[in-house]
CSV table of C-alpha atoms in Angstrom, one decimal:
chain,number,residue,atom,x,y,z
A,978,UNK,CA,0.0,0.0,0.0
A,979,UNK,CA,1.1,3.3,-1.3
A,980,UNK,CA,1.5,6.5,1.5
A,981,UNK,CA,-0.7,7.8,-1.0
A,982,UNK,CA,-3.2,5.5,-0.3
A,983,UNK,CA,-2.7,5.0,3.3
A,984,UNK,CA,-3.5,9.2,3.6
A,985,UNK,CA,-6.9,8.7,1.8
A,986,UNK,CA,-7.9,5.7,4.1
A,987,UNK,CA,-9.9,8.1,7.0
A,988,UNK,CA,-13.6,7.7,5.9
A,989,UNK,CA,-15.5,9.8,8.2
A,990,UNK,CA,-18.9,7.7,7.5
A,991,UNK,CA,-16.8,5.0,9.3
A,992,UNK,CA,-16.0,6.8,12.4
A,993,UNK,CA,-19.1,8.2,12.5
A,994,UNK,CA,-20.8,4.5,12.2
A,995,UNK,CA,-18.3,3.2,15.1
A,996,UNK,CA,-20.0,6.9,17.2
A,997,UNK,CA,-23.2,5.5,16.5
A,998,UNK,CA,-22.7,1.6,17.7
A,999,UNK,CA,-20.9,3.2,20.7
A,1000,UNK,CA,-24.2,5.1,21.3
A,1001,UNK,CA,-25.9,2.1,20.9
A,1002,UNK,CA,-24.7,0.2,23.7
A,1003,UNK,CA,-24.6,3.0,26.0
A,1004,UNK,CA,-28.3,3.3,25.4
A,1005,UNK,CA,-29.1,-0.7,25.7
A,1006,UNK,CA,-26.9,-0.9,29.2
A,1007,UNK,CA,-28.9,2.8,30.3
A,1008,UNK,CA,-32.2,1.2,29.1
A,1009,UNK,CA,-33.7,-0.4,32.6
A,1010,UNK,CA,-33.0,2.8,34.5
A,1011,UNK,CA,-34.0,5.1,31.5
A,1012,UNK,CA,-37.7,3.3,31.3
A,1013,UNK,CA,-38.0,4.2,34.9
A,1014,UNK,CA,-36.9,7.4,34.2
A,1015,UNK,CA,-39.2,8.1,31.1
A,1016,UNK,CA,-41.8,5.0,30.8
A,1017,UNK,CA,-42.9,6.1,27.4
A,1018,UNK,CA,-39.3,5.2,26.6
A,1019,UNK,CA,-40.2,1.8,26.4
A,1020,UNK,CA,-41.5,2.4,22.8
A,1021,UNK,CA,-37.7,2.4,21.7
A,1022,UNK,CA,-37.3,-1.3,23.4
A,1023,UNK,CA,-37.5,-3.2,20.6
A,1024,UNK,CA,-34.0,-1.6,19.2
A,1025,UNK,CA,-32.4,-1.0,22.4
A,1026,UNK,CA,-33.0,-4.7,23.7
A,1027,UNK,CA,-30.3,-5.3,20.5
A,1028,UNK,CA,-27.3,-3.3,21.1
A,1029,UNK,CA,-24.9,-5.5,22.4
A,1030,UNK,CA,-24.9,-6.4,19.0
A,1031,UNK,CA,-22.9,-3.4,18.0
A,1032,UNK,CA,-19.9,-4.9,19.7
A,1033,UNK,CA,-19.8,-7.5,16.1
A,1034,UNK,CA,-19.9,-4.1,14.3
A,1035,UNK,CA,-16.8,-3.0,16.3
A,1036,UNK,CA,-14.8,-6.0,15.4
A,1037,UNK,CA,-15.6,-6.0,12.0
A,1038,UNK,CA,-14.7,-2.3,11.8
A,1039,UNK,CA,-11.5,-3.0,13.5
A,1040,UNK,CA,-10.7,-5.8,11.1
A,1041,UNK,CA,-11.5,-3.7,8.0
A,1042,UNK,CA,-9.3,-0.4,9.4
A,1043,UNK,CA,-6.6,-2.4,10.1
A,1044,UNK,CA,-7.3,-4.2,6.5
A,1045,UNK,CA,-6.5,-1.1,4.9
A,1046,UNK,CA,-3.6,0.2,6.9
A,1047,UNK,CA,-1.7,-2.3,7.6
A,1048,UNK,CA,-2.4,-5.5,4.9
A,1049,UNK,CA,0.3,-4.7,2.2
A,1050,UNK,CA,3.2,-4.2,5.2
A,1051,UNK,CA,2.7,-7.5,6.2
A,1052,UNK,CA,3.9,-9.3,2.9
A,1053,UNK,CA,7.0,-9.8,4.2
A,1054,UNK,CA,7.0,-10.1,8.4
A,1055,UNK,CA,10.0,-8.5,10.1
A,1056,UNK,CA,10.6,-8.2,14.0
A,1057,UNK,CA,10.6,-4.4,14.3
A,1058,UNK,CA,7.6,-3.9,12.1
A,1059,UNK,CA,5.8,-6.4,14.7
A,1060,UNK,CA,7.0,-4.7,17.8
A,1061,UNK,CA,6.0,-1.9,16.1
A,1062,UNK,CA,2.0,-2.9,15.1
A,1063,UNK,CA,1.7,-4.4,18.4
A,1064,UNK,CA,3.1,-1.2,20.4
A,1065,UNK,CA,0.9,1.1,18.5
A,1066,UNK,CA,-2.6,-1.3,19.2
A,1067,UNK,CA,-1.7,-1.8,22.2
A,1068,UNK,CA,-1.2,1.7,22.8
A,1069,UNK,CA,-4.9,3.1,21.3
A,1070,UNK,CA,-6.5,0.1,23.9
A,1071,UNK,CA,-5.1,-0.5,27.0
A,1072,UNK,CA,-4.3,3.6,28.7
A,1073,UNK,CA,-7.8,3.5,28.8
A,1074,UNK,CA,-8.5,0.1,29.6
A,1075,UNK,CA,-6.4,0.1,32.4
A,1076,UNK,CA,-7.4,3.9,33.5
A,1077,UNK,CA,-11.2,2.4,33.7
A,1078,UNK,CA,-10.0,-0.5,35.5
A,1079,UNK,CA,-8.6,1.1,38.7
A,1080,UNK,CA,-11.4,3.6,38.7
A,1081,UNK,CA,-13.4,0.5,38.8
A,1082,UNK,CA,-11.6,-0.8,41.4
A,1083,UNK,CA,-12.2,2.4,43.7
A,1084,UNK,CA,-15.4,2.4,42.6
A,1085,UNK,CA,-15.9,-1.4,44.2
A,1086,UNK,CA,-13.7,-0.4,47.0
A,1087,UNK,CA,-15.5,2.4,48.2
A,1088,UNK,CA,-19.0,1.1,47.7
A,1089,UNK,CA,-21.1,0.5,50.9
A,1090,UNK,CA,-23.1,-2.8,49.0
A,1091,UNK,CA,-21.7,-6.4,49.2
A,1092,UNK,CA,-18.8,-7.3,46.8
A,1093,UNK,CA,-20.0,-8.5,43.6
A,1094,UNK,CA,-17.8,-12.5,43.6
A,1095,UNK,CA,-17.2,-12.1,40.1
A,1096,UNK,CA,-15.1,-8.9,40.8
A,1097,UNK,CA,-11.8,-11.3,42.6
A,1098,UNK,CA,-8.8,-10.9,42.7
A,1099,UNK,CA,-8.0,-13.6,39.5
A,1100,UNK,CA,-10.6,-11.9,37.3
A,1101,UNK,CA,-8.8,-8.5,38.1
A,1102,UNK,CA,-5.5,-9.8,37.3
A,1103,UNK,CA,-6.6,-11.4,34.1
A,1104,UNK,CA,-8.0,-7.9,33.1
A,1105,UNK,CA,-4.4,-6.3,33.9
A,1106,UNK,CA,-2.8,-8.5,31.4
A,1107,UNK,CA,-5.6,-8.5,28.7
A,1108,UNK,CA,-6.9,-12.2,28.8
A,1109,UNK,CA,-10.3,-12.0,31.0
A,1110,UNK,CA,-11.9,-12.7,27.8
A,1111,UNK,CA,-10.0,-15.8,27.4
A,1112,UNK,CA,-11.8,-18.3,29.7
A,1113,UNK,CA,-13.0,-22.0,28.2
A,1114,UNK,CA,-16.5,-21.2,29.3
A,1115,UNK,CA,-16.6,-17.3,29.1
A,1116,UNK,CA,-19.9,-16.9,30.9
A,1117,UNK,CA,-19.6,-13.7,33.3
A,1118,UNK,CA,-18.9,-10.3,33.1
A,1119,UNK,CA,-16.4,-8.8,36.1
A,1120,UNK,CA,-14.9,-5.4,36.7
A,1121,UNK,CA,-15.7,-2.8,33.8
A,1122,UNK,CA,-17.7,-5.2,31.7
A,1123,UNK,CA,-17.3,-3.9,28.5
A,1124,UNK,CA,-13.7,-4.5,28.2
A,1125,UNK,CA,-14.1,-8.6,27.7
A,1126,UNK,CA,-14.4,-7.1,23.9
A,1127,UNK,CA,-11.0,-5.5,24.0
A,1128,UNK,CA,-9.4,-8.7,26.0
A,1129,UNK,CA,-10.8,-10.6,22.6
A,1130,UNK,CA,-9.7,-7.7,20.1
A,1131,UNK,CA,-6.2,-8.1,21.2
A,1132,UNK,CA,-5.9,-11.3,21.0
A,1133,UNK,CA,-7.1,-10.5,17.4
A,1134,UNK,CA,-4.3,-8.2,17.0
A,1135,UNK,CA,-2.2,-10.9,18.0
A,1136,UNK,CA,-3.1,-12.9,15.1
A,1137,UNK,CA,-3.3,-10.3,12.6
A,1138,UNK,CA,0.4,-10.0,11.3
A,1139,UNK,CA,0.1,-14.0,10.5
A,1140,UNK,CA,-3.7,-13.3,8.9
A,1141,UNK,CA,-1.9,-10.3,7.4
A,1142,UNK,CA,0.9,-12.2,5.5
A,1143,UNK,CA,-1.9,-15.3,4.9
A,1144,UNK,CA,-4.3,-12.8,3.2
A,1145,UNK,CA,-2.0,-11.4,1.1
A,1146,UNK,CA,-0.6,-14.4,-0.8
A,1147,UNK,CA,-4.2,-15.3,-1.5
A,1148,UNK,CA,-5.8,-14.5,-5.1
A,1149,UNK,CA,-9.0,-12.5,-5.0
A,1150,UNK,CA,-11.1,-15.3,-5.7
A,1151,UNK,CA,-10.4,-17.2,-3.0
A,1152,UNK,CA,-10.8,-13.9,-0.6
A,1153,UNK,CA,-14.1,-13.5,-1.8
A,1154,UNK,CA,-15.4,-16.7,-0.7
A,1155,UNK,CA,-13.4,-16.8,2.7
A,1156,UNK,CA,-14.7,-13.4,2.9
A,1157,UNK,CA,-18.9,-15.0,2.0
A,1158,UNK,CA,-18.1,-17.9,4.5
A,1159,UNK,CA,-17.6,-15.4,7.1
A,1160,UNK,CA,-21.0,-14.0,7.1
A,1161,UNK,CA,-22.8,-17.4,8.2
A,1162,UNK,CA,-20.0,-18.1,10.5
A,1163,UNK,CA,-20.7,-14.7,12.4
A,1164,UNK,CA,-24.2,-15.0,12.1
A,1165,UNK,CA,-24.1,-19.0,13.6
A,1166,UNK,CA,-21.0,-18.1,16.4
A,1167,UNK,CA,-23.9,-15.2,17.8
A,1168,UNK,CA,-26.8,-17.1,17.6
A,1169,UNK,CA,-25.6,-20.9,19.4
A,1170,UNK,CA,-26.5,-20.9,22.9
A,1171,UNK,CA,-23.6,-22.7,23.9
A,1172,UNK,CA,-20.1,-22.3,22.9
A,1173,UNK,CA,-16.8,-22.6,24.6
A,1174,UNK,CA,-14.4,-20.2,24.5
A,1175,UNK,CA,-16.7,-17.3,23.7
A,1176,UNK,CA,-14.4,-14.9,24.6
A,1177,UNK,CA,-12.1,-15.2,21.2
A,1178,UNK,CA,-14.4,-17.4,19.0
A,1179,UNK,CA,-17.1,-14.0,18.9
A,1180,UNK,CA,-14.3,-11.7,17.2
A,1181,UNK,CA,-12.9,-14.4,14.8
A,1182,UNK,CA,-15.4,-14.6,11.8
A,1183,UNK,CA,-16.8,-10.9,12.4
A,1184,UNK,CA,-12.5,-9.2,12.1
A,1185,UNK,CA,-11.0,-12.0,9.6
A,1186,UNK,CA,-14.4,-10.6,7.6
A,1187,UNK,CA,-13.9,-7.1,8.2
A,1188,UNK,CA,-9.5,-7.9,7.3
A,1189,UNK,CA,-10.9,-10.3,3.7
A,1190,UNK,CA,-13.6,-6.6,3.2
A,1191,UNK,CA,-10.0,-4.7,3.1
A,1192,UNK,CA,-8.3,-7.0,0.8
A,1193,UNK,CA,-11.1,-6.9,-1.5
A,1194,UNK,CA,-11.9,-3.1,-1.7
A,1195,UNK,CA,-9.0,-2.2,-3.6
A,1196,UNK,CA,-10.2,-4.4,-6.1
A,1197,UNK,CA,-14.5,-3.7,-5.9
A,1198,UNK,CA,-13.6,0.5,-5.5
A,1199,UNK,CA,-12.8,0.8,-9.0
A,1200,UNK,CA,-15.9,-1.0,-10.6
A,1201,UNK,CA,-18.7,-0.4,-7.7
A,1202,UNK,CA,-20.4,2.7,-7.3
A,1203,UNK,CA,-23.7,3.1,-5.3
A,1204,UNK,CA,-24.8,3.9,-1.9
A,1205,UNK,CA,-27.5,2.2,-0.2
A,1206,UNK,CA,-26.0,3.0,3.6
A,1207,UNK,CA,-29.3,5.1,4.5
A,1208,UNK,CA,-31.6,3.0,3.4
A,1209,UNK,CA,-29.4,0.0,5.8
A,1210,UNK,CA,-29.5,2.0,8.9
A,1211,UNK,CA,-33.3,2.7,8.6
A,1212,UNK,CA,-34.1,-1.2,7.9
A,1213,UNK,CA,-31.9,-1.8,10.7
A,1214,UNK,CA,-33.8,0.4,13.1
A,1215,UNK,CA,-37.2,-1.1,11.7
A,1216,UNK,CA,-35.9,-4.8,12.0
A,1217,UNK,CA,-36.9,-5.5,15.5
A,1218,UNK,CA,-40.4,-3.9,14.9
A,1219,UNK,CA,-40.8,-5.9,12.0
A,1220,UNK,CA,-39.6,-9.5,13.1
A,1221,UNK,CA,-40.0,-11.5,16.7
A,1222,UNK,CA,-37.9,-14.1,16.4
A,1223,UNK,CA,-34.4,-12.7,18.3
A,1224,UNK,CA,-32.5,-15.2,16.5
A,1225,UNK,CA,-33.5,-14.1,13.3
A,1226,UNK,CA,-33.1,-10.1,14.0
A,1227,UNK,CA,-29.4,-11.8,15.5
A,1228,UNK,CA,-28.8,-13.3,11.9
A,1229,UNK,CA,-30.0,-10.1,9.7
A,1230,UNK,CA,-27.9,-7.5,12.3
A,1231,UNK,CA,-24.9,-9.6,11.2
A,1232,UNK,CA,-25.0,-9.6,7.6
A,1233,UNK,CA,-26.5,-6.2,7.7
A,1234,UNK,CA,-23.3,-5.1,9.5
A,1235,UNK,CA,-20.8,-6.1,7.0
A,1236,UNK,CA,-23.5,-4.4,3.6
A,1237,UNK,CA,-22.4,-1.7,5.6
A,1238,UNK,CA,-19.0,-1.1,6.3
A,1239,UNK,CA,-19.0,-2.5,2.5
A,1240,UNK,CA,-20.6,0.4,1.1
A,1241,UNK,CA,-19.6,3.0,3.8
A,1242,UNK,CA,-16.4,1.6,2.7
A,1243,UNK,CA,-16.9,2.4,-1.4
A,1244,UNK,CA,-19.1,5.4,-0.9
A,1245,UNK,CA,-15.7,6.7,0.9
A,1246,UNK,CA,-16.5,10.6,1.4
A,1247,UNK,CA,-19.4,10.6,-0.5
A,1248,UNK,CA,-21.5,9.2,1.9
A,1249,UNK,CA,-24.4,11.4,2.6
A,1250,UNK,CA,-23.8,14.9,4.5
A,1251,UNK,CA,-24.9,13.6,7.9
A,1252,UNK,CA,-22.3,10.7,8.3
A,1253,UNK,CA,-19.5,13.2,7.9
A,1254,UNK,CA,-21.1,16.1,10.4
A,1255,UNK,CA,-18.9,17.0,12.7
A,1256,UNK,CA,-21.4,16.3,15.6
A,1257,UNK,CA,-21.1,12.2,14.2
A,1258,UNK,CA,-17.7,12.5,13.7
A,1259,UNK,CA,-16.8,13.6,17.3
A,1260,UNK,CA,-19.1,10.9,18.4
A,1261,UNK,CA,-17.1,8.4,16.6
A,1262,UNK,CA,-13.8,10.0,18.1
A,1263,UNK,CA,-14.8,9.5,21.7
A,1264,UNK,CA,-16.6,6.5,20.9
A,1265,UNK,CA,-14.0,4.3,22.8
A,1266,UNK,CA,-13.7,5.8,25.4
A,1267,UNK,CA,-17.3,6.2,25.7
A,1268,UNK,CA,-17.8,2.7,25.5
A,1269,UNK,CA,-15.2,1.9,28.1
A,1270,UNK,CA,-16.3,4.4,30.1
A,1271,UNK,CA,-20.4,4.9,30.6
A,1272,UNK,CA,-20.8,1.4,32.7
A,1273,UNK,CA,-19.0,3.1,35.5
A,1274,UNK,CA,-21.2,6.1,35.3
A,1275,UNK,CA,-24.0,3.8,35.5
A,1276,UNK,CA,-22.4,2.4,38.8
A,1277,UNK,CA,-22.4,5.9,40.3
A,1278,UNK,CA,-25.4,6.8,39.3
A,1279,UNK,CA,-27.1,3.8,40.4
A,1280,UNK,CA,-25.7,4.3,43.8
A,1281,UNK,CA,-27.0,7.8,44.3
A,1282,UNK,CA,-30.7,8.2,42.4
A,1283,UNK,CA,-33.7,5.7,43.3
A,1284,UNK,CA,-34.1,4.8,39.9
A,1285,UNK,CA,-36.8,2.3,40.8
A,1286,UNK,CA,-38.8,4.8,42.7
A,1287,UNK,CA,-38.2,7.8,40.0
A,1288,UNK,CA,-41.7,6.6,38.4
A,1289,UNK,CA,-43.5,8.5,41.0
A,1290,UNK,CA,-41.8,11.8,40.7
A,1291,UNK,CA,-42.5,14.7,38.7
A,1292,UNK,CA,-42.3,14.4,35.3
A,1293,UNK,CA,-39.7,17.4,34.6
A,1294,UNK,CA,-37.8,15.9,37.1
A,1295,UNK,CA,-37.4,12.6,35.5
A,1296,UNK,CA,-36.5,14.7,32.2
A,1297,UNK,CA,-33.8,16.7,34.5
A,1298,UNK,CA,-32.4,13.4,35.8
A,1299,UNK,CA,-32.2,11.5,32.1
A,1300,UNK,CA,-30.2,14.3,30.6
A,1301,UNK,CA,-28.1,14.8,32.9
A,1302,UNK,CA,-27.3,11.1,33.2
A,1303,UNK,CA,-26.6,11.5,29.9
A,1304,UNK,CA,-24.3,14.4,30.0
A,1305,UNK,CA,-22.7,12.2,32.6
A,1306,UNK,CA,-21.9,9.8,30.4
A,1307,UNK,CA,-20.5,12.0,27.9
A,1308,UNK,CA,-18.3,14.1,30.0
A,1309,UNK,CA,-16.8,11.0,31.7
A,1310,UNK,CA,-16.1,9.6,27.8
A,1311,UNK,CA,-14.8,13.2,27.0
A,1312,UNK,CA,-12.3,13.9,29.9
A,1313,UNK,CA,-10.9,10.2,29.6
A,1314,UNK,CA,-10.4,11.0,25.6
A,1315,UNK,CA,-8.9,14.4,26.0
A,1316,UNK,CA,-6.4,13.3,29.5
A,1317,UNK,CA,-6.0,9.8,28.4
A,1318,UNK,CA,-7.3,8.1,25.6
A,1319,UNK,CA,-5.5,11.2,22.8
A,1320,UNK,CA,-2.4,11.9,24.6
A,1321,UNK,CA,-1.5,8.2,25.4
A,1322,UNK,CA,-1.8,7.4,21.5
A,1323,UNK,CA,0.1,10.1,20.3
A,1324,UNK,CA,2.5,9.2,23.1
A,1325,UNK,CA,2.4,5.6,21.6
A,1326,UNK,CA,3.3,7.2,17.9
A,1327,UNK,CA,6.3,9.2,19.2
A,1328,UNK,CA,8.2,6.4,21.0
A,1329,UNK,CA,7.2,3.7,18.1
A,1330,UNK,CA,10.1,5.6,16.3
A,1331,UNK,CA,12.8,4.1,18.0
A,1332,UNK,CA,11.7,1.1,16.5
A,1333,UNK,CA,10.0,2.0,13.3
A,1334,UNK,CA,11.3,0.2,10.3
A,1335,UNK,CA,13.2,3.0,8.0
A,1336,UNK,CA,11.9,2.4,4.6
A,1337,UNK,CA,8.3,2.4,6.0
A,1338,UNK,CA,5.8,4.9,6.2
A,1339,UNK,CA,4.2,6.0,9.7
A,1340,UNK,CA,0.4,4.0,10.0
C-alpha cells in the first residue's frame, strides 16, 4: 500500500458508524434505569434490547481499518515492524483500559453494598494482562464489563500479522469466498447458545471478515459505485419492529453489519452529508472511550438516584435526571479521551520511532 493511499484511508462515514454503535450500547446498558426514568421510553425497546450487537460491528470495523492500513506491510513479516503494530494497538487500547480498570476498582472499594464474587482478585488480574476474555466457558462479566471485547480484540491483533501475511498471498477469488463464509460463520458463532471459548471465537469470523472486506476493496472501489447505507441504517432500526424471532433479528444485524461497512467503505467521502457532520464525527472520536467508560457512570449513578422509585416523581424531574445522566456519560467519555485516551496514543506514535522500520511509512 502506497503512503498515498494509506493518507486517503480516514472515511469519516466510518467513524461516524463506530459513534453511532458506541451510542448504541450506552443506550441498551442505560435502558432499565432510563424506562424508569421516562416510561414512554419503552417504545424504543424493541432496538435497544439489540445493542450488544454493535460490539460485532466494532470487530468487523477493526478488522477492516486495520485491513486497509496495515495488509500490504505485512507481505514480508520483520521483528521491528511487529514490535511496532503491536506497540501502536496496544497503545490506542489499554491507557484507557487500564485507567477504567482502577477507577473500577475504587469504585468497588469504596461502595457500601456487598462485593460482587465475580469482581476477585484472579478476574482483576486477568484484566491487567488482557486475557479475561480468554476463559474455556466465558460466561460472566467482572470489573468494567465492556472490556471482555477488547481482551478478545487483542488477541485478534495478535493474530493479525500472520492473517496479514496469509491474506495477502491469496488470489482474489479465494478472498471473496473466505470473505462470504464469514458472514454465516458470524451469524451462527452469535446465535448458538452454547459455545466454549466465547471470549475469542465471537471476534474471529466478524474481524478476519472485516480484514478479507479490506483485501477486497481495492479491487471492488474501482468497478462499484452506489450507496444504499441510508436506506441500511433505517431497515436496521425497523428490523426488530418488523420481526419477533431474536434469532432471526441476530442473523440479519450480522449480515447487515458487514453491507455496511461495504458500502460506507466504497461510498468513501461521498457518503451522505450527515455521516460526515462533525457532531457524528466527534461521536465516533470519543466513541472508545465512551464505551469503556459509561458502565462506570452507571455504577455511580445507580448508587445515588432511586431509579426504581423515580416513576413517582415529577415528570420534569425525571426529564432533569435522564439528561443529565446522559451528560454524565459523555463528560466522563470526553475527559478520559482528551487526558488519556489522545495523549496516550500520540505518546504511543512518538516512541514507536525508535523502532520504526526505515523504509516504511508511519500508520
Amino acid at each position: 500500500m502506497s503512503e498515498q493511499t494509506a493518507k486517503t484511508t480516514d472515511i469519516y462515514a466510518l467513524t461516524s458508524l463506530r459513534g453511532v454503535a458506541a451510542l448504541w450500547v450506552l443506550l441498551h446498558h442505560f435502558s432499565p434505569d432510563l424506562f424508569n426514568l421516562l416510561p414512554a421510553m419503552r417504545w424504543f425497546q424493541p432496538i435497544l434490547k439489540f445493542g450488544h450487537l454493535a460490539v460485532p460491528l466494532f470487530f468487523i470495523l477493526s478488522g477492516y481499518v486495520l485491513g486497509i492500513r496495515y495488509l500490504d506491510r505485512f507481505q514480508t513479516i520483520r521483528f521491528k515492524e511487529l514490535l511496532l503494530f503491536w506497540w501502536l494497538r496496544l497503545g490506542r487500547i489499554y491507557p484507557v483500559h487500564l485507567a477504567a480498570l482502577f477507577c473500577c476498582l475504587l469504585l468497588v472499594i469504596s461502595s457500601k453494598h456487598p462485593v460482587d464474587p465475580r469482581n476477585s482478585l484472579d478476574s482483576f488480574l486477568a484484566n491487567i494482562f488482557l486475557v479475561h476474555a480468554w476463559e474455556y466457558e466465558f460466561t460472566t462479566l467482572a470489573w468494567n464489563y465492556p472490556s471482555w471485547s477488547i481482551s478478545s480484540e487483542w488477541f485478534a491483533y495478535l493474530l493479525f500479522p500472520t492473517l496479514a501475511w496469509s491474506v495477502c498471498r491469496l488470489s482474489i477469488r479465494t478472498t471473496s469466498i473466505l470473505f462470504l463464509l464469514t458472514i454465516p460463520c458470524s451469524v451462527m458463532v452469535f446465535t448458538l447458545d452454547s459455545i466454549v471459548f466465547r471470549g475469542l471465537v465471537y471476534i474471529i469470523p466478524t474481524f478476519f471478515g472485516g480484514v478479507f472486506l479490506a483485501r477486497l476493496h481495492a479491487r471492488w472501489q474501482k468497478t462499484i459505485r452506489f450507496r444504499l447505507t441510508d436506506f441500511l441504517v433505517i431497515l436496521g432500526i425497523v428490523l426488530p419492529y418488523l420481526v419477533t424471532n431474536e434469532k432471526i433479528v441476530h442473523a440479519c444485524y450480522l449480515v447487515l453489519f458487514f453491507l455496511l461497512v461495504l458500502l460506507f467503505a466504497l461510498a468513501g467521502n461521498t457518503a451522505t452529508w450527515i455521516w460526515k457532520s462533525r457532531a457524528l464525527v466527534f461521536l465516533g472520536n470519543i466513541s472508545y472511550s465512551l464505551y469503556m467508560t459509561h458502565a462506570l457512570v452507571l455504577m455511580v449513578l445507580g448508587g445515588v438516584i432511586p431509579f426504581g422509585a423515580m416513576p413517582e416523581y415529577p415528570l420534569i424531574t425525571r426529564i432533569l435526571t435522564t439528561l443529565g445522566c446522559l451528560i454524565a456519560m459523555f463528560a466522563a467519555a470526553i475527559v478520559m479521551y482528551y487526558f488519556v485516551e489522545k495523549p496516550w496514543r500520540t505518546a504511543s506514535r512518538r516512541a514507536s520511532r525508535s523502532i520504526r522500520p526505515q523504509t516504511q511509512s508511519g500508520p
